[in-house]
C-alpha positions as a Python dict, from the first residue, in 0.01 Angstrom:
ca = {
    (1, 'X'): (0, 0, 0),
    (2, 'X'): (135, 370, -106),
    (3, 'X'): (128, 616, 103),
    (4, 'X'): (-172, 827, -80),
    (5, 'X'): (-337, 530, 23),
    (6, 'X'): (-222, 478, 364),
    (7, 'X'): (-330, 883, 418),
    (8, 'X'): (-709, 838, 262),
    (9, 'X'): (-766, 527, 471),
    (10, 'X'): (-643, 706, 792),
    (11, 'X'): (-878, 1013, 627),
    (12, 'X'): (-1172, 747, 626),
    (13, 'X'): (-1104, 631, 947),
    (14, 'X'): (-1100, 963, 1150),
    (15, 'X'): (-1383, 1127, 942),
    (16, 'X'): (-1548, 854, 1108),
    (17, 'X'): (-1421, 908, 1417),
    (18, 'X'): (-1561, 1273, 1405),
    (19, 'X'): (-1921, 1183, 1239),
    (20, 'X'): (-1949, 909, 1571),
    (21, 'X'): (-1787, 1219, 1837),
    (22, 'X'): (-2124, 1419, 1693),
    (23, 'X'): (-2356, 1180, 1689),
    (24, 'X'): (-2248, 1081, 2066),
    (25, 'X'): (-2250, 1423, 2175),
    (26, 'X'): (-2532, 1514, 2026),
    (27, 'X'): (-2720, 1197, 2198),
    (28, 'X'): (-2576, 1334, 2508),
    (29, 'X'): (-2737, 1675, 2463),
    (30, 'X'): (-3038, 1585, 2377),
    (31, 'X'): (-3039, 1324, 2676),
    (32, 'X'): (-2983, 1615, 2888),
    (33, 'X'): (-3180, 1870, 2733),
    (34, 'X'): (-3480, 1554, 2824),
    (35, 'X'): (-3326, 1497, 3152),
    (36, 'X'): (-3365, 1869, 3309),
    (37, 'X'): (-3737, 1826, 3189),
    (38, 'X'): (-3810, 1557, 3332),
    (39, 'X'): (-3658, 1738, 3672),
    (40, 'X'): (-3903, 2038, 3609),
    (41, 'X'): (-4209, 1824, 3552),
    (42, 'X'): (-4182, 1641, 3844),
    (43, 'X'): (-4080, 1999, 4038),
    (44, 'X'): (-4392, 2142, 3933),
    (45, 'X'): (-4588, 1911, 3896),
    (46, 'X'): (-4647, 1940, 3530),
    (47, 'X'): (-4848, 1632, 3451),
    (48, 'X'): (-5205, 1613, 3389),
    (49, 'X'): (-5417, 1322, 3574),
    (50, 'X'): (-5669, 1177, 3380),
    (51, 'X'): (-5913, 914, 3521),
    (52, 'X'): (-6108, 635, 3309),
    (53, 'X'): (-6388, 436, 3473),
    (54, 'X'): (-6423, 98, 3520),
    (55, 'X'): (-6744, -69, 3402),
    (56, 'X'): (-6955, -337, 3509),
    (57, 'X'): (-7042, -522, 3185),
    (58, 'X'): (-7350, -695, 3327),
    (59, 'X'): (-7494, -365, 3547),
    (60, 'X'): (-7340, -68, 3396),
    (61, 'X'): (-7205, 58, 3726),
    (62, 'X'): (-6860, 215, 3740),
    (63, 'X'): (-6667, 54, 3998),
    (64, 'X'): (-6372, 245, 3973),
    (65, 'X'): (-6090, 451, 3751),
    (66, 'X'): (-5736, 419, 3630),
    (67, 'X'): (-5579, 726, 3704),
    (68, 'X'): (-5372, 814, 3390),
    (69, 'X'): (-5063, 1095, 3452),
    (70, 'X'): (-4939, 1236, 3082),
    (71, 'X'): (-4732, 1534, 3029),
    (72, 'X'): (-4830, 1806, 2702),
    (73, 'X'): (-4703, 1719, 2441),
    (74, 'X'): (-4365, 1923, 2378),
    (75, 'X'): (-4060, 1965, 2128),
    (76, 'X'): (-3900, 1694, 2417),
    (77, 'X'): (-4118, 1470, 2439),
    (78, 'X'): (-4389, 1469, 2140),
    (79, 'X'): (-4559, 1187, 2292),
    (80, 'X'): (-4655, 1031, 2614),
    (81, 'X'): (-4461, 702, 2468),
    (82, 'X'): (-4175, 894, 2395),
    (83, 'X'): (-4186, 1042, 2753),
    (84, 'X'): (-4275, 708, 2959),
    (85, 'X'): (-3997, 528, 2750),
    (86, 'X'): (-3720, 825, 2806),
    (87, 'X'): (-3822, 797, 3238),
    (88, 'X'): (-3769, 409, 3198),
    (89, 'X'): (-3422, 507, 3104),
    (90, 'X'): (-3322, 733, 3349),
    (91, 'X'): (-3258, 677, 3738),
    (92, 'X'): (-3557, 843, 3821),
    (93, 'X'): (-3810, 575, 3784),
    (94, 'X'): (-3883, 553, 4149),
    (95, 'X'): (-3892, 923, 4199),
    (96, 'X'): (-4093, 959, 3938),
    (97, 'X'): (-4394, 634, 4019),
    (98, 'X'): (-4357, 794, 4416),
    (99, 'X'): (-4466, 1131, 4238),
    (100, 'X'): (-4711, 1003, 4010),
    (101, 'X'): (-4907, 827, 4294),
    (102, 'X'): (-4890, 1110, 4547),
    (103, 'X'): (-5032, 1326, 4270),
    (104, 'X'): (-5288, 1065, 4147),
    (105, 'X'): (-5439, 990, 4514),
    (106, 'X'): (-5472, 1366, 4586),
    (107, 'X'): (-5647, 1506, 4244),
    (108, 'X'): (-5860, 1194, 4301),
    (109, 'X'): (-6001, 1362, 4636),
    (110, 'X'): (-6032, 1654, 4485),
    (111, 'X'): (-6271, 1592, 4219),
    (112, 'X'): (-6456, 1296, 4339),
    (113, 'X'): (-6607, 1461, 4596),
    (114, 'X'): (-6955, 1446, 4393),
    (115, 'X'): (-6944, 1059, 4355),
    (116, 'X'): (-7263, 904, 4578),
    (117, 'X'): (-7041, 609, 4664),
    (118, 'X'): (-6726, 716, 4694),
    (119, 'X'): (-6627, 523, 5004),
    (120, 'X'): (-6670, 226, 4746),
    (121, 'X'): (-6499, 359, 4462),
    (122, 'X'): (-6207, 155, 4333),
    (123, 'X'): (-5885, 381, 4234),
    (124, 'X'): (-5674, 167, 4036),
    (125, 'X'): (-5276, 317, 4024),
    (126, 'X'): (-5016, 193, 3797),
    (127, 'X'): (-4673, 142, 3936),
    (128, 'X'): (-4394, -58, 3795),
    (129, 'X'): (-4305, -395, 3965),
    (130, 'X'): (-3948, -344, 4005),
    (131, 'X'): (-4011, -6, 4231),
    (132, 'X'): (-4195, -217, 4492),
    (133, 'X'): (-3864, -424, 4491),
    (134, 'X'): (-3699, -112, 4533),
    (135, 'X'): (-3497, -119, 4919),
    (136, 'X'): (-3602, 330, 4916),
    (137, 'X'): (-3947, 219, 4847),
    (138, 'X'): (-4123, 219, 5194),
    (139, 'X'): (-4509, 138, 5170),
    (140, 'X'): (-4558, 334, 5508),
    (141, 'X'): (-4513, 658, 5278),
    (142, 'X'): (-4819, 553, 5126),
    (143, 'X'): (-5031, 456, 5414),
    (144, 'X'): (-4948, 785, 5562),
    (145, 'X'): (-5075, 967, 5316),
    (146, 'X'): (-5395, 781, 5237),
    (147, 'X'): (-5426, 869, 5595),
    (148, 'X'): (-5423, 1229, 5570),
    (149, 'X'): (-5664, 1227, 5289),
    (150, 'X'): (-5901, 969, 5382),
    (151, 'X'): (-5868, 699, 5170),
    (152, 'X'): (-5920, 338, 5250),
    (153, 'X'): (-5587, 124, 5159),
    (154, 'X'): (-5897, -118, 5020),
    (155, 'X'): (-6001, 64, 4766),
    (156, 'X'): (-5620, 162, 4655),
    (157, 'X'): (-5538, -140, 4329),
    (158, 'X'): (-5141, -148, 4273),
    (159, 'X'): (-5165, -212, 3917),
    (160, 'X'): (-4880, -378, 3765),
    (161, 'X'): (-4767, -364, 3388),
    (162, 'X'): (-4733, -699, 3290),
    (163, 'X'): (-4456, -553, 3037),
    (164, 'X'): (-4255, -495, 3299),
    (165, 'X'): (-4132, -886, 3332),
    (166, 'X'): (-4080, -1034, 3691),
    (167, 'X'): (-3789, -1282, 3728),
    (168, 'X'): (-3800, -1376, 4108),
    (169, 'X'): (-4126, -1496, 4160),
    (170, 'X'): (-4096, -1573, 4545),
    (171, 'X'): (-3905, -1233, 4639),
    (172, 'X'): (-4201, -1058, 4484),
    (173, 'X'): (-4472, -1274, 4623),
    (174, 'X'): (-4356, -1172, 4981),
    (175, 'X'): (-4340, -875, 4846),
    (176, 'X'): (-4699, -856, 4777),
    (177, 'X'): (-4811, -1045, 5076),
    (178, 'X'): (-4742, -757, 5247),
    (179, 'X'): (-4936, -491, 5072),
    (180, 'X'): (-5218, -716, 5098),
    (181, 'X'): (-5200, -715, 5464),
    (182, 'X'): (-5235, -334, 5466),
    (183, 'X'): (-5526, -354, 5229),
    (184, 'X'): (-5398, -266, 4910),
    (185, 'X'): (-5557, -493, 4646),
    (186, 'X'): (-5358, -606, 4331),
    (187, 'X'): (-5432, -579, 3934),
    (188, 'X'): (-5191, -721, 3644),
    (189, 'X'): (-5160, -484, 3329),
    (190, 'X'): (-5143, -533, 2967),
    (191, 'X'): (-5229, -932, 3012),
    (192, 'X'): (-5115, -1081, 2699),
    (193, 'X'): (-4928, -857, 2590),
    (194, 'X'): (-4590, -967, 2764),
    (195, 'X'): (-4418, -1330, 2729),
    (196, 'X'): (-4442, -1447, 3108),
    (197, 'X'): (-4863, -1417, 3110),
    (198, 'X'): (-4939, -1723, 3288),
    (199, 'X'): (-4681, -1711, 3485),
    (200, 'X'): (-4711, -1420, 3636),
    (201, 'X'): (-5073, -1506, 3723),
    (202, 'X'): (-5034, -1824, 3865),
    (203, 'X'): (-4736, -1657, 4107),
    (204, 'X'): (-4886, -1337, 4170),
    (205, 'X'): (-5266, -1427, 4219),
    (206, 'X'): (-5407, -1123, 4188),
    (207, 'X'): (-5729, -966, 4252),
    (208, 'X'): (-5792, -821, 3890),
    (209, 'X'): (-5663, -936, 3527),
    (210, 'X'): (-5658, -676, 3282),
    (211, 'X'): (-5680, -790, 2952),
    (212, 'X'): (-5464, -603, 2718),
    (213, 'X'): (-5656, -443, 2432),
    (214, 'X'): (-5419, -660, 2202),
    (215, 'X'): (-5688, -959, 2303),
    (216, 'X'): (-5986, -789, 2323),
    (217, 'X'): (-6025, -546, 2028),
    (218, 'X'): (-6213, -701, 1678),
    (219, 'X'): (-6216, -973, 1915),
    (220, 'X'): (-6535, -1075, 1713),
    (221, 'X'): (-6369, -1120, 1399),
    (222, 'X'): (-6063, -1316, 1530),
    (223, 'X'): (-6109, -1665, 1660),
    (224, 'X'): (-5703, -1671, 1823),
    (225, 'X'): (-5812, -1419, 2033),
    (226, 'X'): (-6128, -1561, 2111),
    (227, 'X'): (-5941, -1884, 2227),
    (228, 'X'): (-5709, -1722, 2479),
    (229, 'X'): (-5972, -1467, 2638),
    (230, 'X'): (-6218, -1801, 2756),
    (231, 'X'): (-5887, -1981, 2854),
    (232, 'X'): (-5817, -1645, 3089),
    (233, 'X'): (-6167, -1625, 3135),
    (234, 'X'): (-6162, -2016, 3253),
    (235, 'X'): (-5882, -1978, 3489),
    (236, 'X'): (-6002, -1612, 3678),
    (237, 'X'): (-6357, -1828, 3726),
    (238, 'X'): (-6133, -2098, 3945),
    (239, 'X'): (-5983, -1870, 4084),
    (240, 'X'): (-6223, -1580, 4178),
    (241, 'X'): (-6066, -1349, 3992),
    (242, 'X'): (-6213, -1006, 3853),
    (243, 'X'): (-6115, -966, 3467),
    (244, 'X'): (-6141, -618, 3326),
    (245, 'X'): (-6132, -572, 2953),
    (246, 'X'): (-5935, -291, 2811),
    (247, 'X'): (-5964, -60, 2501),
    (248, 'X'): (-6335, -159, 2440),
    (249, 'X'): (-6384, 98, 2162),
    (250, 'X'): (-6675, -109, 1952),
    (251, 'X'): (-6992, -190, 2041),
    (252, 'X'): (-6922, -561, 1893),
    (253, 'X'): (-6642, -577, 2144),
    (254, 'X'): (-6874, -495, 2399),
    (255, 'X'): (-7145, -767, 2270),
    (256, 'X'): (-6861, -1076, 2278),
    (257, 'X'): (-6710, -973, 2580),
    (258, 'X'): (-7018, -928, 2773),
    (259, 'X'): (-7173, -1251, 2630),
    (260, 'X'): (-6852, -1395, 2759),
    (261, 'X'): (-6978, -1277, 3110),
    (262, 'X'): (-6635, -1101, 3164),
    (263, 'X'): (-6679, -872, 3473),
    (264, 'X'): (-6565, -518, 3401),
    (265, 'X'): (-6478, -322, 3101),
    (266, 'X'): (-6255, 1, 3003),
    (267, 'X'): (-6246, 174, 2676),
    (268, 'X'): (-6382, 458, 2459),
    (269, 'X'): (-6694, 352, 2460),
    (270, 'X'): (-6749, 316, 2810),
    (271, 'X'): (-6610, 660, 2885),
    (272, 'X'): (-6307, 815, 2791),
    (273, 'X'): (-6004, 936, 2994),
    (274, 'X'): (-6083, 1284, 3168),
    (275, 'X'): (-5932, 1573, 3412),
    (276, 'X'): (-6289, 1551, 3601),
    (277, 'X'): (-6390, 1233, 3786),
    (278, 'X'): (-6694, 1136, 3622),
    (279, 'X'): (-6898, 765, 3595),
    (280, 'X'): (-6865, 566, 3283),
    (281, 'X'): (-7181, 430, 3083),
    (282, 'X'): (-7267, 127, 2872),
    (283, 'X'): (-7451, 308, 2564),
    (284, 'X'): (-7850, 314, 2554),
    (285, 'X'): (-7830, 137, 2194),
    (286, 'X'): (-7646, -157, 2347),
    (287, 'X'): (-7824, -189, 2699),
    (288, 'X'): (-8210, -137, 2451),
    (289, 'X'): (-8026, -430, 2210),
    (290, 'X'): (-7979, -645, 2531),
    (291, 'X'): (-8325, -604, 2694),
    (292, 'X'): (-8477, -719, 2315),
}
């Protein structure tokens, strides 16, 4: 090899070099740039909780809501995806699910003063599996402050994203034994969505199964999904467990799954997520369709 040849291949080389440096720094920045947001949403509390009942499929009564926390949309995070996924990243994951659920529990008292039956009211709060694991994670915190506001640890669901995979079973079993002690009550996420579904139900045993809308939307037109709802539907039966169908958005959806005599429903067209605190309905078309 010549030495014009030697001197463009070292060229290529630390032109490379450079175009990485950028492209690293540049990650950097912008991981920053996210970072310091993230800091000043959970400083003042810039989120906005939105809660979506919970629907009896056979009565119409809303038994409770999933309070949902999502930042506006901004040139940082364009998405509540984007934002979720960047927090998942960061150290601040248990920060930020003690924040969410401080912030959750009180806007709930705040606006559901109006509810007739809000002693009974179910308030169902996501919260990733691994915090609870968490040593800083005390559940005292918690007690405390459904103490100062009134709430009944019995009406409090810990719902866990089934996403969020649990690898030692018997660790988080004790785990759980001990929030159920206190009263809390326990609801997996996203069933079906993740890889470890059955296990993770057989281990955990918990009170509610939510079925991920993966399984339950056009479940009329897709006999796969049909199969695995009655097999979850078979197994919550043996086991007393609720099941709660998510992202009913069809009114076909809402004929299988009630013919299916699955217990509670959440979706679009049983009410959709909002800032006030208000009951969920099964619509008049459907409920005339079932009395005929």
């Amino acid at each position: 090899m010549n030495h014009s040849s030697s001197f463009l291949s070292w060229a290529d080389h630390f032109i490379s070099y450079l175009k990485y440096l950028h492209y690293r720094l540049k990650k950097e920045s912008l991981y920053h740039k996210r970072f310091m947001m993230l800091q000043k949403i959970m400083r003042n509390q810039l989120l906005d909780t939105f809660f979506q009942p919970i629907v009896c499929l056979q009565s119409g009564t809303t038994i409770g809501y999933e309070a949902l926390n999502r930042p506006a949309p901004s040139k940082w995070f364009p998405s509540t995806e984007s934002f979720y996924d960047f927090v998942g990243q960061t150290d601040q994951v248990f920060l930020f699910d003690y924040f969410c659920r401080n912030i959750s529990l009180q806007r709930f008292m705040e606006l559901s003063e109006h509810l007739e039956a809000r002693e009974d009211t179910l308030l169902f709060i996501n919260i990733h599996p691994h915090v609870l694991l968490d040593s800083s994670y005390h559940s005292g915190e918690t007690l405390g402050l459904l103490q100062d506001l009134g709430i009944d640890p019995g009406n409090i669901v810990l719902e866990l994203t089934e996403r969020s995979a649990v690898t030692d079973f018997v660790q988080f079993e004790q785990v759980l034994s001990n929030y159920r002690s206190q009263g809390f009550r326990i609801a997996v996420d996203d069933m079906g969505a993740g890889y470890n579904s059955l296990k993770t139900l057989v281990h955990l045993k918990p009170e509610f199964i939510k079925l991920d809308k993966s399984l339950t939307q056009n479940i009329d037109q897709n006999n796969a999904q049909q199969q695995m709802v009655t097999l979850i539907i078979e197994f919550a039966k043996k086991t007393m467990t609720h099941m709660i169908a998510e992202g009913i958005e069809r009114v076909e959806d809402l004929a299988y799954l009630s013919y299916k005599e699955v217990d509670f429903g959440q979706g679009y067209a049983l009410g959709k997520p909002k800032k006030e605190v208000m009951p969920g309905k099964i619509p008049d078309f459907f409920q005339k369709r079932k009395i005929l």
